[in-house]
Coordinates of N, CA and C and ligand atoms in Angstrom, one line a residue:
M15 N 0.8 -1.2 0.0 CA 0.0 0.1 0.0 C 0.8 1.2 0.0
M16 N 0.7 2.1 -0.9 CA 1.5 3.4 -1.1 C 0.9 4.4 -0.1
S17 N 2.0 5.1 0.5 CA 1.6 6.3 1.3 C 1.0 7.3 0.4
D18 N 0.1 8.2 1.1 CA -0.3 9.4 0.4 C 0.9 10.5 0.6
H19 N 1.8 10.5 -0.2 CA 3.1 11.3 0.0 C 2.8 12.8 0.1
K20 N 1.7 13.2 -0.5 CA 1.3 14.7 -0.6 C 1.1 15.2 0.7
N21 N 0.4 14.4 1.6 CA 0.0 14.9 3.0 C 0.9 14.2 4.0
V22 N 2.0 13.6 3.7 CA 2.7 12.9 4.8 C 3.0 13.8 6.0
E23 N 3.5 15.1 5.8 CA 3.9 15.8 6.8 C 2.7 16.2 7.9
N24 N 1.7 16.4 7.5 CA 0.6 16.6 8.5 C 0.0 15.3 9.0
R25 N 0.6 14.3 8.7 CA 0.2 12.9 9.2 C 1.1 12.3 10.1
V26 N 2.3 13.0 10.3 CA 3.3 12.3 11.3 C 3.4 13.4 12.5
P27 N 3.2 12.9 13.6 CA 3.2 13.7 14.8 C 4.7 14.1 15.1
P28 N 4.8 15.2 15.9 CA 6.1 15.7 16.3 C 7.0 14.5 16.8
G29 N 8.3 14.5 16.3 CA 9.3 13.5 17.0 C 9.2 12.1 16.5
Q30 N 8.2 11.9 15.5 CA 8.0 10.5 15.0 C 8.8 10.4 13.7
T31 N 9.2 9.2 13.3 CA 9.9 8.8 12.1 C 9.1 7.8 11.4
L32 N 9.0 7.9 10.0 CA 8.2 6.7 9.3 C 8.9 5.4 9.2
T33 N 8.2 4.4 9.4 CA 8.8 3.1 9.1 C 8.0 2.4 8.1
E34 N 8.6 1.6 7.3 CA 7.8 0.8 6.3 C 7.6 -0.7 6.9
G35 N 8.4 -1.0 7.8 CA 8.2 -2.4 8.5 C 7.1 -2.3 9.6
F36 N 7.1 -3.3 10.3 CA 6.0 -3.4 11.4 C 6.8 -4.0 12.7
P37 N 7.5 -2.9 13.4 CA 8.1 -3.4 14.5 C 7.2 -4.1 15.5
V38 N 7.9 -5.1 16.3 CA 7.2 -5.7 17.4 C 7.7 -5.3 18.7
L39 N 6.9 -5.0 19.6 CA 7.1 -4.3 20.9 C 6.1 -4.7 21.8
H40 N 6.6 -5.4 23.0 CA 5.7 -5.7 24.1 C 6.6 -6.1 25.3
H41 N 5.9 -6.1 26.4 CA 6.5 -6.7 27.7 C 6.2 -8.1 27.9
G42 N 7.2 -8.9 28.2 CA 6.8 -10.3 28.5 C 6.8 -11.2 27.1
T43 N 6.2 -12.5 27.4 CA 6.4 -13.4 26.2 C 5.2 -13.5 25.4
V44 N 5.2 -13.9 24.1 CA 4.2 -14.0 23.1 C 3.4 -15.2 23.5
P45 N 2.1 -15.2 23.7 CA 1.3 -16.3 23.9 C 1.0 -17.1 22.6
Y46 N 1.2 -18.4 22.7 CA 0.9 -19.3 21.5 C -0.2 -20.2 22.0
Y47 N -1.3 -20.1 21.1 CA -2.5 -20.9 21.5 C -2.7 -22.1 20.7
N48 N -2.9 -23.2 21.2 CA -3.2 -24.4 20.4 C -4.6 -24.9 20.6
D49 N -5.4 -24.3 21.6 CA -6.7 -24.7 21.9 C -7.6 -23.5 22.1
M50 N -8.3 -23.2 21.0 CA -8.9 -21.9 21.2 C -10.3 -22.1 22.1
S51 N -10.6 -23.4 22.4 CA -11.8 -23.6 23.3 C -11.6 -23.0 24.7
K52 N -10.2 -22.7 24.9 CA -9.9 -22.3 26.3 C -9.8 -20.7 26.2
W53 N -9.8 -20.2 25.1 CA -9.8 -18.6 24.9 C -11.2 -18.0 25.0
D54 N -11.2 -16.8 25.8 CA -12.5 -16.1 25.8 C -12.1 -14.6 25.9
L55 N -13.2 -13.8 25.7 CA -13.1 -12.3 25.8 C -14.1 -12.0 26.8
K56 N -13.7 -11.4 27.9 CA -14.6 -11.0 29.1 C -14.9 -9.5 29.1
I57 N -16.1 -9.1 29.1 CA -16.5 -7.8 29.3 C -17.1 -7.7 30.7
T58 N -16.4 -6.8 31.5 CA -16.7 -6.8 32.8 C -16.8 -5.3 33.4
G59 N -17.0 -5.2 34.6 CA -17.1 -4.0 35.5 C -18.3 -3.3 35.4
E60 N -18.4 -1.9 35.0 CA -19.6 -1.1 35.0 C -20.5 -1.4 34.0
V61 N -21.1 -2.6 34.0 CA -22.1 -3.1 33.0 C -23.2 -3.7 33.8
E62 N -24.4 -3.8 33.3 CA -25.5 -4.4 33.9 C -25.2 -5.8 34.1
Q63 N -24.7 -6.5 33.0 CA -24.4 -8.0 33.3 C -23.3 -8.1 32.5
E64 N -22.3 -8.9 33.2 CA -20.9 -9.1 32.6 C -21.1 -10.3 31.5
V65 N -20.3 -10.2 30.5 CA -20.5 -11.1 29.4 C -19.1 -11.8 29.0
T66 N -19.2 -13.1 28.8 CA -18.0 -13.9 28.4 C -18.3 -14.3 26.9
L67 N -17.4 -14.1 26.0 CA -17.5 -14.5 24.6 C -16.6 -15.6 24.3
S68 N -16.9 -16.7 23.6 CA -16.1 -17.6 23.2 C -15.3 -17.0 21.9
Y69 N -14.4 -17.8 21.6 CA -13.6 -17.5 20.4 C -14.4 -17.5 19.2
M70 N -15.3 -18.5 19.0 CA -16.2 -18.7 18.0 C -17.2 -17.5 17.9
E71 N -17.7 -17.1 19.0 CA -18.8 -16.0 19.2 C -18.0 -14.7 18.8
V72 N -16.7 -14.5 19.2 CA -16.0 -13.2 18.7 C -15.8 -13.3 17.1
M73 N -15.4 -14.5 16.6 CA -15.1 -14.7 15.1 C -16.3 -14.4 14.4
N74 N -17.5 -14.7 14.9 CA -18.7 -14.5 14.2 C -19.4 -13.1 14.3
L75 N -18.7 -12.1 15.0 CA -19.2 -10.7 15.0 C -18.9 -10.0 13.7
P76 N -19.9 -9.1 13.4 CA -19.6 -8.5 12.2 C -18.3 -7.7 12.2
R77 N -17.6 -7.5 10.9 CA -16.4 -6.9 10.8 C -16.5 -5.8 9.8
K78 N -15.6 -5.0 9.8 CA -15.4 -3.7 9.0 C -14.0 -3.6 8.6
E79 N -13.8 -2.8 7.4 CA -12.4 -2.5 7.1 C -12.1 -1.2 7.6
Y80 N -10.9 -0.9 8.2 CA -10.3 0.3 8.7 C -9.0 0.6 8.1
K81 N -8.7 2.0 7.8 CA -7.5 2.3 7.3 C -6.9 3.4 8.2
N82 N -5.7 3.3 8.7 CA -5.3 4.3 9.6 C -3.7 4.3 9.7
D83 N -3.3 5.2 10.5 CA -1.8 5.5 10.8 C -1.6 5.2 12.2
I84 N -0.5 4.5 12.5 CA -0.3 4.2 13.9 C 1.1 4.8 14.4
H85 N 1.1 5.2 15.6 CA 2.2 6.0 16.2 C 2.7 5.4 17.4
C86 N 4.0 4.8 17.4 CA 4.5 4.2 18.7 C 5.2 5.2 19.5
V87 N 5.1 5.2 20.8 CA 5.8 6.0 21.7 C 7.4 5.9 21.6
T88 N 7.9 4.9 21.0 CA 9.3 4.8 20.8 C 9.7 5.5 19.5
T89 N 8.8 6.2 18.8 CA 9.1 7.3 17.8 C 8.8 6.7 16.4
W90 N 8.4 5.4 16.2 CA 8.1 5.1 14.9 C 6.6 5.2 14.5
S91 N 6.4 5.6 13.3 CA 5.0 5.9 12.9 C 4.8 4.9 11.5
K92 N 3.8 4.3 11.4 CA 3.5 3.5 10.2 C 2.2 3.9 9.6
L93 N 2.2 4.5 8.3 CA 1.0 5.0 7.7 C 0.2 3.9 6.9
D94 N -1.0 4.2 6.7 CA -1.8 3.4 5.7 C -1.9 2.0 5.9
N95 N -2.1 1.7 7.3 CA -2.4 0.4 7.6 C -3.9 0.0 7.3
V96 N -4.0 -1.1 6.7 CA -5.4 -1.6 6.4 C -5.7 -2.8 7.3
W97 N -6.9 -2.6 7.9 CA -7.2 -3.6 8.9 C -8.6 -4.2 8.7
E98 N -8.8 -5.4 9.1 CA -10.3 -5.9 9.3 C -10.4 -6.1 10.7
G99 N -11.5 -5.6 11.3 CA -11.8 -5.6 12.7 C -13.1 -5.5 13.1
I100 N -13.5 -5.8 14.3 CA -14.8 -5.6 14.9 C -15.0 -4.4 15.4
P101 N -16.1 -3.5 15.0 CA -16.4 -2.3 15.5 C -16.7 -2.4 16.9
V102 N -16.1 -1.4 17.8 CA -16.4 -1.3 19.2 C -18.1 -1.4 19.4
S103 N -18.8 -0.8 18.4 CA -20.2 -0.7 18.5 C -20.8 -2.1 18.7
E104 N -20.1 -3.0 17.9 CA -20.7 -4.4 17.9 C -20.6 -5.0 19.5
I105 N -19.6 -4.7 20.0 CA -19.3 -5.1 21.4 C -20.3 -4.4 22.4
M106 N -20.6 -3.1 22.1 CA -21.4 -2.4 22.8 C -22.9 -2.8 22.7
K107 N -23.2 -3.5 21.7 CA -24.7 -4.2 21.4 C -24.9 -5.3 22.4
L108 N -23.8 -5.9 22.9 CA -23.9 -7.1 23.6 C -24.2 -6.8 25.1
I109 N -23.9 -5.5 25.6 CA -24.0 -5.2 27.0 C -24.8 -3.9 27.2
K110 N -25.1 -3.7 28.5 CA -25.6 -2.4 28.9 C -24.8 -1.8 29.8
L111 N -24.3 -0.7 29.4 CA -23.4 0.1 30.2 C -24.1 0.7 31.4
K112 N -23.4 0.7 32.6 CA -24.0 1.7 33.6 C -23.4 3.1 33.4
D113 N -24.3 4.1 33.9 CA -23.9 5.5 33.9 C -22.5 5.8 34.5
S114 N -22.3 4.9 35.4 CA -21.0 5.1 36.1 C -19.7 4.7 35.2
A115 N -19.9 4.1 34.1 CA -18.7 3.8 33.3 C -18.0 5.0 32.7
K116 N -16.9 5.2 33.1 CA -16.2 6.5 32.5 C -14.8 6.1 31.9
F117 N -14.2 5.0 32.3 CA -13.0 4.7 31.7 C -13.0 3.2 31.5
V118 N -12.0 2.8 30.6 CA -11.8 1.4 30.2 C -10.4 0.9 30.5
M119 N -10.4 -0.4 31.1 CA -9.0 -1.0 31.2 C -9.1 -2.1 30.2
L120 N -8.1 -2.2 29.2 CA -8.0 -3.3 28.3 C -7.0 -4.3 28.9
H121 N -7.5 -5.6 28.9 CA -6.5 -6.6 29.5 C -6.0 -7.5 28.4
G122 N -4.7 -7.7 28.4 CA -4.1 -8.6 27.5 C -3.9 -9.9 28.2
E123 N -3.3 -10.9 27.4 CA -3.0 -12.1 28.1 C -1.9 -11.8 29.0
H124 N -1.7 -12.6 30.0 CA -0.6 -12.6 31.0 C -0.8 -11.5 32.0
G125 N -2.0 -10.8 32.2 CA -2.1 -9.7 33.1 C -1.6 -8.2 32.6
W126 N -1.2 -8.1 31.4 CA -0.8 -6.9 31.0 C -2.0 -6.1 30.8
N127 N -1.9 -4.8 31.0 CA -3.2 -3.9 30.7 C -2.9 -2.5 30.4
T128 N -3.9 -1.8 29.8 CA -3.7 -0.4 29.7 C -5.0 0.3 29.7
N129 N -5.0 1.6 30.1 CA -6.2 2.3 30.5 C -6.4 3.5 29.4
L130 N -7.8 3.8 29.3 CA -8.2 4.9 28.4 C -9.5 5.3 28.8
P131 N -9.9 6.7 28.5 CA -11.2 7.2 28.7 C -12.1 6.4 27.8
I132 N -13.4 6.2 28.2 CA -14.4 5.5 27.6 C -14.7 6.2 26.2
K133 N -14.7 7.6 26.2 CA -14.9 8.3 24.9 C -13.9 7.7 23.8
D134 N -12.7 7.6 24.1 CA -11.7 7.1 23.3 C -11.8 5.6 22.7
F135 N -12.2 4.8 23.8 CA -12.6 3.5 23.4 C -13.8 3.4 22.4
L136 N -14.7 4.3 22.6 CA -16.0 4.2 21.9 C -15.8 5.0 20.6
S137 N -14.8 5.7 20.4 CA -14.5 6.4 19.0 C -14.8 5.5 17.9
D138 N -15.3 5.9 16.8 CA -15.7 5.1 15.7 C -14.3 4.7 14.9
T139 N -13.4 5.2 15.3 CA -12.0 4.7 14.7 C -11.3 3.6 15.5
S140 N -11.9 3.3 16.7 CA -11.3 2.2 17.5 C -12.1 1.0 17.1
F141 N -11.3 -0.2 17.2 CA -11.8 -1.5 16.8 C -11.0 -2.5 17.4
L142 N -11.5 -3.8 17.2 CA -10.9 -4.9 17.8 C -10.3 -5.7 16.5
G143 N -9.0 -5.6 16.3 CA -8.3 -6.0 15.0 C -8.1 -7.4 14.9
L144 N -8.3 -7.9 13.7 CA -8.0 -9.4 13.5 C -7.1 -9.6 12.3
I145 N -7.2 -8.7 11.3 CA -6.4 -8.8 10.1 C -5.7 -7.6 9.8
H146 N -4.4 -7.6 9.5 CA -3.5 -6.4 9.3 C -2.9 -6.6 8.0
N147 N -3.1 -5.6 7.1 CA -2.6 -5.5 5.7 C -2.8 -6.9 5.0
G148 N -4.0 -7.6 5.1 CA -4.3 -8.7 4.4 C -3.9 -10.0 5.0
E149 N -3.3 -9.9 6.2 CA -2.9 -11.1 6.9 C -3.3 -11.2 8.3
R150 N -3.8 -12.3 8.7 CA -4.2 -12.5 10.1 C -3.1 -12.1 11.0
L151 N -3.4 -11.5 12.1 CA -2.4 -11.1 13.1 C -1.5 -12.3 13.4
T152 N -0.2 -12.0 13.3 CA 0.8 -12.9 13.9 C 0.6 -13.1 15.3
P153 N 1.3 -14.1 15.9 CA 1.3 -14.3 17.4 C 2.0 -13.0 18.0
E154 N 3.1 -12.5 17.3 CA 3.9 -11.2 17.8 C 2.9 -10.0 17.8
H155 N 2.2 -9.8 16.8 CA 1.3 -8.7 16.8 C -0.1 -8.8 17.4
G156 N -0.3 -9.9 18.2 CA -1.5 -9.9 18.9 C -2.6 -11.0 18.7
Y157 N -2.2 -12.1 17.9 CA -3.2 -13.1 17.6 C -3.8 -13.5 18.8
P158 N -5.2 -13.8 18.8 CA -6.1 -13.8 17.7 C -6.9 -12.3 17.6
L159 N -6.6 -11.6 18.7 CA -7.4 -10.3 18.7 C -6.6 -9.3 19.4
R160 N -6.6 -8.1 18.9 CA -5.9 -6.9 19.6 C -6.8 -5.7 19.4
M161 N -6.7 -4.7 20.4 CA -7.3 -3.5 20.4 C -6.7 -2.7 19.5
V162 N -7.2 -1.8 18.7 CA -6.6 -0.8 17.9 C -7.2 0.6 18.2
V163 N -6.4 1.5 18.7 CA -6.9 2.8 19.2 C -5.9 3.7 18.3
P164 N -6.1 4.0 17.2 CA -5.0 4.7 16.4 C -4.8 6.2 16.8
H165 N -5.7 6.8 17.4 CA -5.4 8.2 17.8 C -4.7 8.4 19.0
L166 N -4.3 7.4 19.6 CA -3.5 7.4 20.9 C -2.3 6.7 20.6
Y167 N -1.1 6.9 21.3 CA 0.1 6.1 21.1 C -0.3 4.5 21.1
F168 N 0.5 3.9 20.4 CA 0.2 2.5 20.1 C 0.1 1.6 21.3
W169 N 0.9 2.1 22.4 CA 0.9 1.0 23.6 C -0.6 1.0 24.2
K170 N -1.5 1.8 23.6 CA -2.9 1.8 24.3 C -3.6 0.6 23.5
S171 N -3.1 0.1 22.3 CA -3.7 -0.9 21.3 C -3.2 -2.3 22.0
A172 N -3.9 -2.7 23.1 CA -3.6 -4.0 23.7 C -3.5 -5.1 22.8
K173 N -2.4 -5.9 22.7 CA -2.5 -7.1 21.9 C -3.0 -8.3 22.9
W174 N -3.2 -9.4 22.2 CA -3.8 -10.6 22.9 C -4.9 -10.2 23.9
L175 N -5.9 -9.5 23.3 CA -6.9 -8.9 24.1 C -7.8 -10.0 24.7
R176 N -8.0 -10.0 26.0 CA -8.8 -10.9 26.8 C -9.9 -10.4 27.5
G177 N -9.8 -9.0 27.8 CA -10.8 -8.4 28.7 C -11.0 -7.0 28.4
I178 N -12.2 -6.6 28.5 CA -12.6 -5.1 28.4 C -13.4 -4.8 29.7
E179 N -12.7 -4.0 30.5 CA -13.4 -3.7 31.9 C -13.7 -2.2 32.0
F180 N -15.0 -1.9 32.2 CA -15.5 -0.6 32.2 C -15.3 -0.1 33.7
M181 N -14.8 1.0 34.0 CA -14.4 1.5 35.2 C -15.1 2.8 35.5
E182 N -15.2 3.1 36.8 CA -15.8 4.4 37.3 C -14.7 5.5 37.2
K183 N -13.6 5.0 37.8 CA -12.4 6.0 37.9 C -11.3 5.4 37.0
D184 N -10.5 6.4 36.6 CA -9.2 6.1 35.9 C -8.2 5.4 36.8
K185 N -7.6 4.3 36.2 CA -6.4 3.6 37.0 C -5.4 3.3 35.9
P186 N -4.1 3.4 36.4 CA -3.0 3.3 35.5 C -2.9 1.7 35.1
G187 N -2.7 1.5 33.8 CA -2.2 0.1 33.2 C -0.8 -0.1 33.5
F188 N -0.3 -1.1 32.7 CA 1.1 -1.5 33.0 C 2.1 -0.4 32.7
W189 N 2.0 0.2 31.5 CA 3.1 1.3 31.2 C 2.8 2.5 31.9
E190 N 1.5 2.8 32.2 CA 1.1 3.9 32.8 C 1.7 4.0 34.2
R191 N 1.7 2.8 34.8 CA 2.4 2.6 36.2 C 3.9 2.9 36.2
N192 N 4.4 2.7 35.0 CA 5.9 2.7 34.7 C 6.3 4.0 34.1
G193 N 5.6 5.0 34.4 CA 6.2 6.4 33.9 C 5.5 7.0 32.6
Y194 N 4.6 6.2 31.9 CA 4.1 6.6 30.8 C 2.7 7.5 31.0
H195 N 2.4 8.2 30.1 CA 1.3 9.2 30.1 C 0.0 8.3 30.2
M196 N -1.0 8.9 31.2 CA -2.2 8.3 31.3 C -3.2 8.4 30.1
Y197 N -2.9 9.4 29.2 CA -3.7 9.5 28.0 C -3.0 9.1 26.8
G198 N -1.7 9.7 26.4 CA -0.9 9.3 25.5 C -1.4 9.8 24.0
D199 N -1.7 11.1 23.9 CA -2.1 11.8 22.6 C -0.7 12.0 21.8
P200 N -0.5 11.4 20.8 CA 0.8 11.6 19.9 C 0.9 13.1 19.5
W201 N -0.2 13.6 19.2 CA -0.2 15.1 18.6 C 0.3 16.0 19.6
K202 N 0.0 15.7 21.0 CA 0.4 16.6 22.1 C 1.7 16.0 22.7
I203 N 2.2 15.0 22.1 CA 3.6 14.3 22.6 C 3.5 14.0 24.1
Q204 N 2.3 13.3 24.4 CA 2.1 12.8 25.7 C 2.8 11.4 25.9
R205 N 4.1 11.4 26.0 CA 4.8 10.2 26.1 C 4.9 9.8 27.6
Y206 N 5.4 10.7 28.4 CA 5.6 10.3 29.8 C 4.6 11.2 30.8
D207 N 4.6 10.6 32.0 CA 3.7 11.2 33.0 C 3.8 12.7 33.1
F208 N 5.2 13.1 33.0 CA 5.4 14.6 33.1 C 5.2 15.4 31.9
D209 N 4.9 14.9 30.7 CA 4.6 15.5 29.6 C 3.3 16.3 29.6
Ligands
MTE419 N1 -0.8 -7.3 25.6 C1 0.1 -6.4 25.3 N2 -0.2 -5.5 24.3 C2 0.7 -4.5 24.0 C3 1.9 -4.4 24.5 C4 2.2 -5.4 25.6 O1 3.4 -5.3 26.2 N3 1.4 -6.4 25.9 N4 2.7 -3.5 24.3 C5 2.1 -2.2 23.6 C6 3.2 -1.5 23.0 S1 4.2 -0.6 24.1 C7 3.3 -1.2 21.6 S2 4.2 -0.1 21.0 C8 2.3 -2.0 20.7 C9 3.3 -2.7 19.6 O2 2.4 -3.3 18.8 P1 3.1 -4.3 17.6 O3 4.1 -5.0 18.4 O4 2.1 -4.9 16.9 O5 3.9 -3.2 16.8 O6 1.7 -2.9 21.5 C10 1.1 -2.5 22.6 N5 0.3 -3.6 23.0
MO420 MO1 5.3 0.9 22.8

């Protein structure tokens, strides 16, 4: 996929450098699954009724195509990603939120997590990604399911997504507890908690 070179300058946030590759970045080990009957996606917290979706239930949810640019806090940006993913609105159809739900904690495999305001989670540019540039997510990039929140630094895009927890109050996730910004807007260069 070619970049739209005419507009590249206004698509790259300050301090970022373009990459054509797709770097792999995470804490801990890559999960390899051989039995998807043990995999599920849990929707918990400030909801009327918590929901657990099986792998097949998730795979059968409606999908859409998305195109976006992603910006990693370690300063690489990758333009023109094409994804197939599940709109957040499809997840929201399965639950009834309580009025108290104001923030979301995304839970990856092995307890890794990241927090964001509910408004950013519900943005119609946010989705649960399954396919990137025509290929099923590799284990390194989050197979079978990863969150994608392209308007925030890419660490908010939890790989190996296993849980969506709605919260009343904001709480720091893994990198947020380790000095990173609670919000992480690449256009405001919100890399660290003091930014
Ligand atoms: N579960 C999980 N998701 C994660 C991470 C992680 O350590 N664990 N790292 C985040 C960070 S810091 C980045 S930059 C992106 C990297 O995604 P990529 O490896 O697909 O480029 O994943 C994010 N999602
Ligand atoms: Mo990152």
